[in-house]
Amino acid sequence: MDPPRTITIGISGCSSSGKTTLARLLRDMFPETFILHEDDFYKTDSELPIKNGLVDWDCPEAISIPDLEDALAHIHATGTFPPTLDSKEDLNSVGPSPASPSHIAACTARVQNWLSPGQPGSLIFPSNLTSSSPSPSSPQPPQPKKTKVRLCLLDGFLLYSPPHFSRVMSLLDVKLFLRVSKAKAVARREARDGYVTLEGFWKDPPGYVEQIVWPNHVEAHRWMFRGGEVEEEGGGSGGGGGELDWEAVRREGISVMDGGADREFGEVLEWAVGIVMGKMERIVLGGQGEGKGRVEG
């Protein structure tokens, strides 16, 4: 049996921008979906670089990028999670969902409607059984349909950081970027208990976000913002953030929600669901039945 076609969807942005939360929600809404975490490709503790006297977990040099590239190539070829990868990221809690139950229910219902008979999603994810009945000339019972498509959600903080991640970017069919202000990134990350790692457990030392996480985020994503200004001094409209270079972003096929950083997470979820459905329709169906009202930067 031929392997299913696999669509890879990157979800990137600064640490604590909501990537993992969004990936888990989308996984629960869409069928045939699994998550690959960039954090599962960290190098060993002894290989991590040092910056400002602190271990730097938030730079490209901390990630085994060739292994991540190989994992994506395997997923494209087979539609399956790499069998030798032992995920540690799923052991980390992301806390309660910032999306309200009503937002989650509405988005789930929207996906279910999209998957219903006669809708575009039903062509991408066919039902488990064929609709044909046995006939005298062909008395066999209905056979399971092969799944046309699987979805792999890649959750990572530096996925759109050329040249280090240029091949990773080329292996992604859909690219979502989540914005967050420095203030909110600091508050969210400092509220976390810590992280399970290959060799134990890591908790950020004091000042880690200000000295490591945010400067690395700015340096990696300057190319996406006019004048390289990732966040305006004193914040800006919509919770802070510089002005996106939309031409550069669109040239790389990256979808960003308009309206600045720190959008209400329920709105981010609604936006992401619409983008995923619209992109799937374009990729798999060539635009047939493409929905309306999708907001995409």
XYZ file of C-alpha atoms in Angstrom:
297
model
C 0.000 0.000 0.000
C 1.354 3.405 -0.926
C 2.149 5.682 2.037
C -0.304 8.520 2.619
C 0.585 11.965 1.426
C 1.873 13.965 4.377
C 1.395 17.713 4.721
C 3.902 19.309 7.101
C 2.775 22.408 8.974
C 5.296 24.520 10.867
C 4.160 26.467 13.935
C 6.912 28.843 14.990
C 7.482 31.961 17.042
C 9.246 33.075 20.186
C 9.327 30.768 23.184
C 6.036 31.079 25.090
C 4.110 32.418 22.088
C 1.605 29.531 22.303
C 3.089 27.163 19.718
C 2.769 23.906 21.635
C -0.688 24.771 22.940
C -1.860 25.536 19.409
C -0.291 22.374 17.998
C -2.031 20.193 20.595
C -5.394 21.826 19.962
C -5.076 21.410 16.183
C -4.003 17.797 16.634
C -7.181 17.138 18.596
C -9.387 18.791 15.960
C -8.010 17.387 12.704
C -7.895 13.663 11.873
C -4.704 11.806 10.983
C -2.572 14.422 12.746
C 0.554 14.085 14.865
C 3.134 16.502 16.325
C 6.886 16.680 15.840
C 8.617 18.896 18.411
C 11.793 20.814 17.574
C 12.689 20.565 21.266
C 13.174 16.810 20.820
C 16.238 17.594 18.699
C 18.304 19.385 21.311
C 21.947 18.398 21.525
C 23.288 16.927 24.747
C 23.920 19.286 27.658
C 27.679 19.195 27.131
C 27.264 20.341 23.505
C 25.142 23.396 24.271
C 26.803 26.792 23.703
C 27.395 29.355 26.436
C 26.247 32.972 26.106
C 26.641 35.700 28.730
C 27.800 33.014 31.145
C 24.540 31.038 30.703
C 23.793 27.812 28.864
C 21.997 28.830 25.656
C 19.111 26.505 24.817
C 17.510 29.040 22.480
C 19.874 29.331 19.513
C 20.264 27.314 16.290
C 23.525 25.831 17.555
C 21.614 24.076 20.375
C 19.556 22.037 17.885
C 20.724 19.020 15.894
C 19.374 20.467 12.672
C 20.494 17.568 10.411
C 18.515 15.142 12.592
C 15.460 17.404 12.356
C 15.835 17.543 8.577
C 16.108 13.747 8.418
C 12.967 13.377 10.543
C 10.986 15.646 8.224
C 12.267 13.764 5.172
C 11.188 10.469 6.794
C 7.726 11.883 7.523
C 7.307 13.088 3.953
C 8.393 9.692 2.609
C 6.382 7.444 4.942
C 3.684 9.510 6.654
C 4.859 8.143 10.004
C 6.574 9.478 13.113
C 10.310 8.614 13.124
C 10.479 5.221 14.894
C 13.789 5.943 16.649
C 12.717 9.303 18.093
C 11.812 9.210 21.781
C 9.849 12.385 22.418
C 10.522 14.148 25.718
C 8.514 17.261 24.890
C 5.192 15.559 25.487
C 6.280 15.150 29.122
C 6.264 18.924 29.524
C 3.048 20.615 30.613
C 1.892 23.777 28.876
C -0.632 24.606 31.593
C -4.344 25.311 31.117
C -5.431 26.303 27.642
C -5.589 30.070 27.110
C -8.484 29.512 24.698
C -11.926 29.448 26.284
C -14.030 26.270 26.105
C -16.480 28.110 23.851
C -13.712 29.068 21.411
C -12.420 25.496 21.340
C -15.941 24.100 20.849
C -16.666 26.544 18.024
C -13.423 25.700 16.219
C -13.997 21.971 16.701
C -17.500 22.308 15.231
C -16.101 24.279 12.303
C -13.622 21.501 11.515
C -16.297 18.820 11.870
C -18.537 20.683 9.432
C -15.600 20.964 7.013
C -15.105 17.188 7.284
C -18.777 16.351 6.723
C -19.991 14.741 3.452
C -20.004 17.146 0.540
C -17.521 19.518 2.188
C -13.854 19.920 1.128
C -12.493 18.142 4.187
C -14.366 14.956 3.302
C -12.379 14.789 0.049
C -9.093 15.207 1.912
C -9.948 12.859 4.788
C -12.368 10.247 3.395
C -14.459 8.173 5.776
C -13.140 4.825 6.977
C -15.433 2.745 4.757
C -16.345 3.007 1.122
C -19.980 3.888 0.460
C -20.462 1.180 -2.141
C -22.527 -1.895 -1.263
C -21.669 -5.469 -2.268
C -23.128 -6.521 -5.628
C -23.810 -9.985 -7.054
C -20.746 -9.673 -9.264
C -18.654 -8.316 -6.404
C -19.901 -9.777 -3.125
C -16.979 -8.483 -1.047
C -17.905 -6.199 1.862
C -16.950 -2.502 1.727
C -13.200 -2.061 1.993
C -11.387 0.506 4.100
C -10.380 3.545 2.134
C -6.746 4.550 2.147
C -6.215 7.825 3.931
C -5.283 10.413 1.353
C -3.478 12.709 3.733
C -1.791 12.870 7.112
C -0.823 16.065 8.902
C 2.426 16.604 10.758
C 2.567 19.699 12.952
C 6.156 20.815 13.618
C 6.298 22.942 16.760
C 9.499 24.975 17.080
C 10.904 28.340 18.126
C 13.422 28.913 15.305
C 11.922 27.226 12.271
C 12.080 30.327 10.062
C 15.665 31.325 10.762
C 17.743 31.190 7.572
C 20.348 30.118 6.737
C 20.458 27.590 9.591
C 16.898 26.370 8.982
C 16.659 26.974 5.238
C 16.222 23.272 4.419
C 13.734 22.832 7.247
C 11.719 25.699 5.752
C 11.824 24.005 2.339
C 10.418 20.814 3.892
C 7.381 22.621 5.341
C 4.239 22.858 3.220
C 2.520 25.386 5.499
C 4.199 27.897 7.815
C 2.416 29.648 10.695
C 4.165 32.294 12.795
C 2.830 33.383 16.189
C 3.700 36.817 17.516
C 4.156 37.728 21.175
C 5.452 40.829 22.951
C 8.608 40.705 25.032
C 6.636 41.430 28.209
C 4.247 38.533 27.666
C 7.040 36.158 26.626
C 8.908 36.954 29.843
C 5.807 36.542 32.020
C 4.728 33.252 30.431
C 8.177 31.667 30.458
C 8.914 32.678 34.038
C 5.628 31.068 35.100
C 6.735 27.656 33.821
C 8.037 25.010 36.193
C 10.833 23.931 33.857
C 11.565 21.451 31.085
C 12.315 17.735 30.829
C 15.553 17.317 28.850
C 17.564 14.415 27.442
C 19.660 14.281 30.598
C 17.416 15.584 33.331
C 15.459 18.758 34.013
C 16.082 22.419 33.202
C 14.718 25.500 34.909
C 15.555 28.965 33.643
C 18.017 30.864 35.849
C 17.149 34.484 36.735
C 17.369 36.838 33.755
C 17.455 34.027 31.207
C 14.631 35.350 29.018
C 16.001 38.911 28.902
C 19.601 37.820 28.264
C 19.094 34.771 26.045
C 15.582 34.007 24.807
C 14.424 37.410 23.590
C 17.735 38.606 22.033
C 18.023 35.304 20.138
C 14.423 35.613 18.941
C 15.080 39.146 17.703
C 18.277 38.185 15.914
C 16.687 35.166 14.203
C 13.621 37.062 12.960
C 14.897 40.531 12.037
C 14.458 39.630 8.387
C 10.670 39.412 8.900
C 10.323 42.990 10.186
C 10.854 46.384 8.607
C 14.157 47.851 9.675
C 14.868 44.714 11.692
C 12.737 46.095 14.545
C 10.992 43.064 16.031
C 9.389 45.102 18.813
C 8.990 48.836 19.070
C 10.330 50.593 22.142
C 7.543 50.874 24.681
C 5.381 48.410 22.764
C 2.930 49.272 20.048
C -0.647 48.830 18.994
C -2.111 45.422 19.579
C 0.204 44.576 22.458
C 3.516 45.687 21.004
C 5.610 44.589 18.099
C 7.407 46.037 15.116
C 5.980 46.343 11.633
C 6.114 43.140 9.621
C 7.797 43.173 6.239
C 4.834 41.567 4.509
C 6.662 41.215 1.207
C 9.447 39.186 2.833
C 6.993 37.113 4.864
C 4.801 36.267 1.876
C 7.824 35.518 -0.291
C 8.716 32.720 2.136
C 5.113 31.520 2.302
C 4.677 32.357 5.985
C 1.223 33.103 7.383
C 1.055 35.652 10.212
C -2.094 36.918 11.890
C -2.560 40.635 11.269
C -3.133 43.072 14.116
C 0.085 42.993 16.137
C 1.337 40.815 18.962
C -0.571 39.408 21.947
C -3.847 38.707 20.192
C -6.426 36.879 22.310
C -5.588 33.187 21.983
C -9.090 32.172 20.953
C -8.723 34.488 17.953
C -5.348 32.929 17.156
C -6.924 29.464 17.253
C -9.749 30.534 14.922
C -7.222 32.060 12.535
C -4.995 28.966 12.550
C -7.919 26.608 11.905
C -8.959 28.697 8.903
C -5.427 28.832 7.529
C -4.926 25.073 7.872
C -8.216 24.286 6.109
C -7.574 26.796 3.324
C -3.998 25.638 2.746
C -5.061 21.995 2.732
C -7.681 22.733 0.106
C -5.145 24.515 -2.083
C -2.453 21.845 -1.672
C -4.589 18.715 -1.942
C -7.602 19.835 -3.967
C -6.084 22.646 -5.973
C -8.444 25.179 -4.446
C -11.685 23.266 -5.069
C -14.271 24.231 -2.494
C -11.948 26.699 -0.817
C -13.674 28.369 2.111
C -14.349 32.038 2.632
C -13.536 34.372 5.444
C -10.012 33.114 6.047
C -7.695 35.769 7.480
C -4.121 35.436 6.356
C -1.185 37.781 6.403
